[in-house]
Coordinates of C-alpha atoms and ligand atoms in Angstrom, one line a residue:
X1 CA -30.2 -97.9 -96.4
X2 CA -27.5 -100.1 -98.3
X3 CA -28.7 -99.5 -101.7
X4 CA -31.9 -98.2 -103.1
X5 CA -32.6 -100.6 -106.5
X6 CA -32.5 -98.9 -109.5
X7 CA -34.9 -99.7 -112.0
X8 CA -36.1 -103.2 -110.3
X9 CA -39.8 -102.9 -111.7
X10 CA -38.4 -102.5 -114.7
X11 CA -35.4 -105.1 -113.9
X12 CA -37.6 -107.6 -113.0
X13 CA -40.1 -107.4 -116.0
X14 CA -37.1 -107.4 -118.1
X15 CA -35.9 -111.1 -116.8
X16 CA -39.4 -112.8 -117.1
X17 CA -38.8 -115.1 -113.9
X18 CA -39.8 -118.3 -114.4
X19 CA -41.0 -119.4 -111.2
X20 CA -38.6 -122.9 -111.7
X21 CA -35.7 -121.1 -113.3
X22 CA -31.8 -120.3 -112.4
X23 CA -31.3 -116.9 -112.4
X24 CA -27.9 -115.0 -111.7
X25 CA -27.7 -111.8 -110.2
X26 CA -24.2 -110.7 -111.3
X27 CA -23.8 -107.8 -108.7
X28 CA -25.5 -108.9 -105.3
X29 CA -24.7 -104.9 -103.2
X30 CA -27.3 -104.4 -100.9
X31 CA -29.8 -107.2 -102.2
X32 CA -32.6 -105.2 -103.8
X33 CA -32.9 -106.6 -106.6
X34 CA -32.0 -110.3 -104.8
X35 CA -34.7 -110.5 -103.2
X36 CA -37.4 -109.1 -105.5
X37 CA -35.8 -112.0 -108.0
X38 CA -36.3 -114.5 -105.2
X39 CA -39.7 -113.7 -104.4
X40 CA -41.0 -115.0 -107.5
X41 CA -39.1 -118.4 -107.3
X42 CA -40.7 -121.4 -106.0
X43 CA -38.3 -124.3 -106.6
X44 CA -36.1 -122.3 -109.1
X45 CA -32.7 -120.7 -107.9
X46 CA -30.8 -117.5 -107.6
X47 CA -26.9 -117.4 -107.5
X48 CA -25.6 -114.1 -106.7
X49 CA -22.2 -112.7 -107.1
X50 CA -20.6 -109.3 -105.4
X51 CA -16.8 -109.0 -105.5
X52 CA -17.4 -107.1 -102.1
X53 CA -16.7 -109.3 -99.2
X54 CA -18.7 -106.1 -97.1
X55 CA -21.7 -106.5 -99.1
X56 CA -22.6 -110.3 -98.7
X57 CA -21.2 -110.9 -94.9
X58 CA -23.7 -111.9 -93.1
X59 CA -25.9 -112.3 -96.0
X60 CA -28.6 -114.7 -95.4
X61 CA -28.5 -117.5 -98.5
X62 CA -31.8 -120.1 -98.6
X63 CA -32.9 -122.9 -100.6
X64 CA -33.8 -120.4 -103.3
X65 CA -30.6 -118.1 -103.0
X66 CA -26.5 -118.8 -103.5
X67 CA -24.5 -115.9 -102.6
X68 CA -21.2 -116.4 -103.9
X69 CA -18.0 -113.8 -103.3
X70 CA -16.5 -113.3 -106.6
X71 CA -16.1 -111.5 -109.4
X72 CA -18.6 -111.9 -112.3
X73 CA -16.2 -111.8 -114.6
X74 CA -15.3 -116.0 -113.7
X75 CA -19.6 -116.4 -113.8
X76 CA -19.3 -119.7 -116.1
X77 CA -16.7 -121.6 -114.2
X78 CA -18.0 -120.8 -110.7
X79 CA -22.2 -121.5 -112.5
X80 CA -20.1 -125.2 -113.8
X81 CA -18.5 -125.4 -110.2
X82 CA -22.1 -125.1 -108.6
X83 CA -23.6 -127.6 -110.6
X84 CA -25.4 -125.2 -113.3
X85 CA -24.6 -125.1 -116.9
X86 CA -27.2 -122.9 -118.4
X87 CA -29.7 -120.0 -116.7
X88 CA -32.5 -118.6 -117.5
X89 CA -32.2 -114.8 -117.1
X90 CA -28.7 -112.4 -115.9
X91 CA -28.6 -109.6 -114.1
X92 CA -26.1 -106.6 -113.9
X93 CA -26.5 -103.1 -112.4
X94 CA -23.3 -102.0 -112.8
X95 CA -20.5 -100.2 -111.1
X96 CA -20.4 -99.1 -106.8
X97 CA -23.5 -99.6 -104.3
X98 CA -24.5 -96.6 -102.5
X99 CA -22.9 -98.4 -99.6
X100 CA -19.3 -98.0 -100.8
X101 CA -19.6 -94.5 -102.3
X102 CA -20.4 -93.3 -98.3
X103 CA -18.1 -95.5 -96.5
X104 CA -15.5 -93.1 -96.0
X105 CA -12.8 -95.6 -95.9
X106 CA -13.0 -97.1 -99.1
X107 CA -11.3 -94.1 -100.7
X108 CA -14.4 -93.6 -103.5
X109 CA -15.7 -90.6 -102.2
X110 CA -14.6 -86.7 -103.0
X111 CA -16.8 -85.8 -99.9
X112 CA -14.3 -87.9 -97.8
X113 CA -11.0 -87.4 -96.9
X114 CA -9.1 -90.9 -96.7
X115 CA -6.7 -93.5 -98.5
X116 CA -6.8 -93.5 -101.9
X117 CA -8.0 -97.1 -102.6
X118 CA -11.4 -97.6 -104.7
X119 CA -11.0 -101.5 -104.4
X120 CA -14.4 -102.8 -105.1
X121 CA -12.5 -106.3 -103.6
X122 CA -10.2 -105.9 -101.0
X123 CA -8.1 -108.9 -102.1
X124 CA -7.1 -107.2 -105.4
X125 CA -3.7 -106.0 -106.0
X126 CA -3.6 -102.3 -107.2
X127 CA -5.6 -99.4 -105.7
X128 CA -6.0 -95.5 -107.0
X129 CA -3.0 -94.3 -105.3
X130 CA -0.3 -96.8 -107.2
X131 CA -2.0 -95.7 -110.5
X132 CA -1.9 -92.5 -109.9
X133 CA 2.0 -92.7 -108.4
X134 CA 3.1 -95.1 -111.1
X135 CA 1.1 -95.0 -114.4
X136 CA 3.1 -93.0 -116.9
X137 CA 1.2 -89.5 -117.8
X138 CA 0.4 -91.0 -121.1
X139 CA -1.6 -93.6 -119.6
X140 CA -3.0 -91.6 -117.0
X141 CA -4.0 -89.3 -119.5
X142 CA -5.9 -92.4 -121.9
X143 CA -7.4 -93.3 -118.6
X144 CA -8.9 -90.0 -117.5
X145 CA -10.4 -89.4 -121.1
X146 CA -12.0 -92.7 -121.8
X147 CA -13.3 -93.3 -118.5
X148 CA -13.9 -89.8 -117.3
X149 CA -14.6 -88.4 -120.2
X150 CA -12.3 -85.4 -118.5
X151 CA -11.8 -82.2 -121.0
X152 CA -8.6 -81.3 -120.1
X153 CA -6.7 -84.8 -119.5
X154 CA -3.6 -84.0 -121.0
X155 CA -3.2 -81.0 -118.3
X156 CA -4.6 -83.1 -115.3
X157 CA -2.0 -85.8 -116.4
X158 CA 1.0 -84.0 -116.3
X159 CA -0.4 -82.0 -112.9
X160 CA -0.4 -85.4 -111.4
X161 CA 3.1 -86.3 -113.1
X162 CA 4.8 -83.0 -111.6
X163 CA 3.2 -83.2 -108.2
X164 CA 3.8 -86.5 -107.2
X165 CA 7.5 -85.9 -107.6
X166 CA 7.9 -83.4 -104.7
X167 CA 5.3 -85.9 -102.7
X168 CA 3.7 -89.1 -102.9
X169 CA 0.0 -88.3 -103.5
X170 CA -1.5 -91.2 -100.4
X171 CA -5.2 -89.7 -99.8
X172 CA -8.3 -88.5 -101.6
X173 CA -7.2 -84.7 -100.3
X174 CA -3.8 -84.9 -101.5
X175 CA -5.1 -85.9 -104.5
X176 CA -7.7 -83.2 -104.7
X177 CA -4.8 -80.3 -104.0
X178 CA -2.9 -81.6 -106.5
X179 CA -5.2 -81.2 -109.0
X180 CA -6.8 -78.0 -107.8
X181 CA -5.6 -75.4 -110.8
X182 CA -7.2 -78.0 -113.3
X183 CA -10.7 -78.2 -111.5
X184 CA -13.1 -75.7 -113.3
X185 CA -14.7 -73.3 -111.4
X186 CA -18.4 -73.8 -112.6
X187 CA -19.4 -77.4 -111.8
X188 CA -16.1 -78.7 -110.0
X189 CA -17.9 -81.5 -108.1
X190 CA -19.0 -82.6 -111.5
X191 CA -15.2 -82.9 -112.8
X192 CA -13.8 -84.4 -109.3
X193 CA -16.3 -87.0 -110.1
X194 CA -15.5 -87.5 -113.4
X195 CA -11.9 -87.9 -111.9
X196 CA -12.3 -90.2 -109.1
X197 CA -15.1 -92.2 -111.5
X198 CA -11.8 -92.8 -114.1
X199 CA -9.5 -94.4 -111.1
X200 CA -12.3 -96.5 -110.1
X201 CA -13.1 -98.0 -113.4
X202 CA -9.1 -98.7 -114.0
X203 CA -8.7 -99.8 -110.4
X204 CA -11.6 -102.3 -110.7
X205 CA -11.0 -103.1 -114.5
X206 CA -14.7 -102.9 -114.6
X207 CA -14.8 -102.7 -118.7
X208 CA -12.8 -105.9 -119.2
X209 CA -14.8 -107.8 -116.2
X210 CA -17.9 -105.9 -118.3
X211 CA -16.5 -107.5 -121.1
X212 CA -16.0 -110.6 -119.5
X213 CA -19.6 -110.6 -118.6
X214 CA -21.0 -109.9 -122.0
X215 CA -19.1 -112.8 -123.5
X216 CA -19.9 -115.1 -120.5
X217 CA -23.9 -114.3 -120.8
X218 CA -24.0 -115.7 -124.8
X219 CA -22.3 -119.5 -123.4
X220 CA -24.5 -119.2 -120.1
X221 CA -28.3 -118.6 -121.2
X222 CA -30.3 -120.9 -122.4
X223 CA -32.3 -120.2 -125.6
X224 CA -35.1 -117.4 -124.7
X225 CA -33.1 -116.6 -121.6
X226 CA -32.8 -113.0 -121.3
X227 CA -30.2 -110.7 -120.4
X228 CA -30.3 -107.5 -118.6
X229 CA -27.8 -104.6 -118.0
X230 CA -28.1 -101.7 -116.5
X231 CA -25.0 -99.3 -116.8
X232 CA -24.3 -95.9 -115.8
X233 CA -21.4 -95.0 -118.2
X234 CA -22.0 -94.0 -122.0
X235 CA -19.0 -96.6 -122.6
X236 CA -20.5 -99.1 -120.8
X237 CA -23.6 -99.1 -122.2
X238 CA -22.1 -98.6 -125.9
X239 CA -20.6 -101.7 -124.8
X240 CA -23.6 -103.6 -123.6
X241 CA -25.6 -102.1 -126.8
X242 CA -23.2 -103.3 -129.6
X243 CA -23.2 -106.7 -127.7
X244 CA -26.4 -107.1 -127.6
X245 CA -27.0 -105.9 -131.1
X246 CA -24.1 -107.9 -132.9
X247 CA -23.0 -110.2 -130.3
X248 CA -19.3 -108.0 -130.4
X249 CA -18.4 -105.1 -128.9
X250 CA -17.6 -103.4 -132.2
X251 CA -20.7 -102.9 -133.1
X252 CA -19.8 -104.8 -136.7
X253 CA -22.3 -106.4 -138.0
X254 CA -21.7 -110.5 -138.7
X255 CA -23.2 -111.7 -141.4
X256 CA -23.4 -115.7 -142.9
X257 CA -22.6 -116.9 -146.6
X258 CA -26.2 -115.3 -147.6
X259 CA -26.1 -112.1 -146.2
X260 CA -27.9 -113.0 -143.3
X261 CA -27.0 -111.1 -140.3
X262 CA -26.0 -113.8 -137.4
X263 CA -26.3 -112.4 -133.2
X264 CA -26.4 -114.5 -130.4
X265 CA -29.0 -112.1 -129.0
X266 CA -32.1 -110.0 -130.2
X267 CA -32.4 -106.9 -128.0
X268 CA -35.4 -106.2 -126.9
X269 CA -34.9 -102.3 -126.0
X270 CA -33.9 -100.4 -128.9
X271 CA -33.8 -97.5 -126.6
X272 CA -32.4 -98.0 -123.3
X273 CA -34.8 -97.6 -120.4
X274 CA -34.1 -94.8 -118.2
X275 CA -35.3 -93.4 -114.3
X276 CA -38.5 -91.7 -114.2
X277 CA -38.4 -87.8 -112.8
X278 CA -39.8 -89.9 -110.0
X279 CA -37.5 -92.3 -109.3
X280 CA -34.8 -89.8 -110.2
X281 CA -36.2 -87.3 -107.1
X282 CA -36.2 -89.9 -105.2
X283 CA -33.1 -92.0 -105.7
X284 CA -30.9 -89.2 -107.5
X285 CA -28.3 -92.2 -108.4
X286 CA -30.8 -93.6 -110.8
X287 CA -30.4 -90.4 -113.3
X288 CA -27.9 -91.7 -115.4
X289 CA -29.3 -95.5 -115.6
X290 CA -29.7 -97.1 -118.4
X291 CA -31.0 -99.9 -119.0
X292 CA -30.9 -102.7 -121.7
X293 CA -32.5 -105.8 -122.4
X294 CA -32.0 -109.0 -124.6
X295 CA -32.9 -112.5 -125.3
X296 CA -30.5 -115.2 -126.4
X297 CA -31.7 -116.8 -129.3
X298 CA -30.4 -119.6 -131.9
X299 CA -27.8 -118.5 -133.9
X300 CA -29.2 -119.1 -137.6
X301 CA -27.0 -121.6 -139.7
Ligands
SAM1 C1 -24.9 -100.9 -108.2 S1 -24.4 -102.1 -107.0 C2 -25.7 -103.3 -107.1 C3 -26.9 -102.9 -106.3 C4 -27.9 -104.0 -106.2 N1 -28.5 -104.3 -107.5 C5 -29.0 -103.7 -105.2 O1 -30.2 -103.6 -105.6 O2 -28.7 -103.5 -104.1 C6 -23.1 -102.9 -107.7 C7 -22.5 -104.0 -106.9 O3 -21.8 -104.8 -107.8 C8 -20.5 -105.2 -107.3 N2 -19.7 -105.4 -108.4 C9 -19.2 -104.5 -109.3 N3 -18.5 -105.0 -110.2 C10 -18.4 -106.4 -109.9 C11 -17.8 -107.5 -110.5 N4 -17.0 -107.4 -111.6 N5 -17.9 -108.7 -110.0 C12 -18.7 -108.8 -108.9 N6 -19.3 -107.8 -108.3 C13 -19.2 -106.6 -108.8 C14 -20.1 -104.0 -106.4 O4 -19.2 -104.5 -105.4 C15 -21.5 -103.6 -105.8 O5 -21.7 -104.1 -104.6

């Protein structure tokens, strides 16, 4: 299997597809949700995006369904270029399919020795090993705490610094020898993770595209259109939940001349919506899901 959908029940309800509407689904991977959206269309549209030329080859688009390779982050221009202006409903599951996590190749795995890469698009410039060969231990060390939320950062950081000066660190092994005195005993899958999760996020610069996204989603939907995320990071979804809360990813509130608090979006999930023990068992990627729901509305003025 590609990619077991996360959430889609829950997805789908979440979008209220009109069956007339334009509908993006911001990360296409192995269709799931696709093609549940498209079910429920008759003459509306779907325009999907994935940055992954591997997950839409051979893809088969219809005259309800526009796959386009790119990266959401460019959504408005590339909607504008397709001859859409505003949508009714967005959707984002976030981060890497199933699909690239267990292609060895692609460098995201600790269960696979290979080239350290993590490029979510293979046209993009930098990959995990020039980060972690060229990024100063400083930055290394910013990287590995906001993104991997990594204890001991400052140690891993300089590690990294010291080893790669007797040797280039090329693979996913290298890198995992490297680091091997700063990997805890108890629960070291669970901080190789949290390692390899930080180089993907910088490799992909998945919280500016994220951002990007966000931004992108208040000019694209139409009034009532609805918007919904589904992220797998706590800053991801601190990011999606101040966004869709205050319209900033600050979480400050904006408020007009009387007081009156002004957002571009009402949420409609004060908590985020989360796997069931269910879903979990069976789709053990779905445990740390969350996901978030808004609608755009008019900005009071
Ligand atoms: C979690 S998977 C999506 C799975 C999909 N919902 C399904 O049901 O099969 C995330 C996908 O989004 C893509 N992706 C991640 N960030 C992206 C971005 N900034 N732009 C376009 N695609 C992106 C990845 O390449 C990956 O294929």
């Amino acid at each position: 299997m590609y990619h077991n959908p996360v959430l889609l029940k829950e997805c789908i309800e979440g979008l209220d597809i009109q069956e007339n509407g334009i509908y993006v689904d911001a990360t296409f991977g192995g269709g799931g949700h696709t093609e549940e959206i498209v079910k429920k269309l008759n003459n509306g549209k779907l325009i999907a995006f994935d940055q992954d030329k591997d997950a839409i080859n051979n893809k088969q688009e219809s005259k309800n369904l526009k796959i386009i390779h790119a990266n959401f982050r460019y959504m408005r221009r590339i909607l504008t270029e397709q001859g859409f202006t505003k949508v009714d409903g967005i959707l984002a599951d976030l981060g890497v399919s199933s699909h690239q996590i267990d292609t060895p190749e692609r460098g995201f795995s600790t269960r696979f020795n290979a080239a350290l890469d993590m490029r979510m698009d293979s046209n993009s410039v930098i990959t995990a090993a020039e980060i972690v060969n060229t990024y100063p231990v400083a930055r290394l060390q910013k990287m590995f705490s906001a993104y991997g939320e990594v204890t001991n950062a400052a140690t891993l950081s300089r590690t990294i610094g010291d080893a790669r000066q007797h040797k280039k660190i090329n693979t996913t092994s290298e890198l995992i020898i490297a680091i091997e005195k700063c990997v805890p005993h108890h629960g070291a899958n669970k901080y190789l993770a949290q390692v390899f999760q930080s180089l993907r996020i910088e490799v992909n610069q998945e919280v500016d595209s994220l951002k990007d996204l966000l931004r992108e989603s208040k000019d694209v939907l139409k009034e009532g259109g609805k918007l919904v995320v589904i992220s797998y990071h706590s800053l991801e979804d601190r990011l999606v939940k101040n966004y869709m809360r205050y319209g900033n990813f600050e979480g400050i509130p904006d408020k007009d001349v009387y007081g009156r608090e002004r957002s571009p979006f009402k949420p409609l999930t004060k908590k985020p919506i989360e796997a069931s023990e269910g879903e979990i068992e069976q789709n053990s990627r779905s445990r740390s899901a969350k996901l978030r729901i808004a609608e755009r509305i008019a900005i009071a003025s």
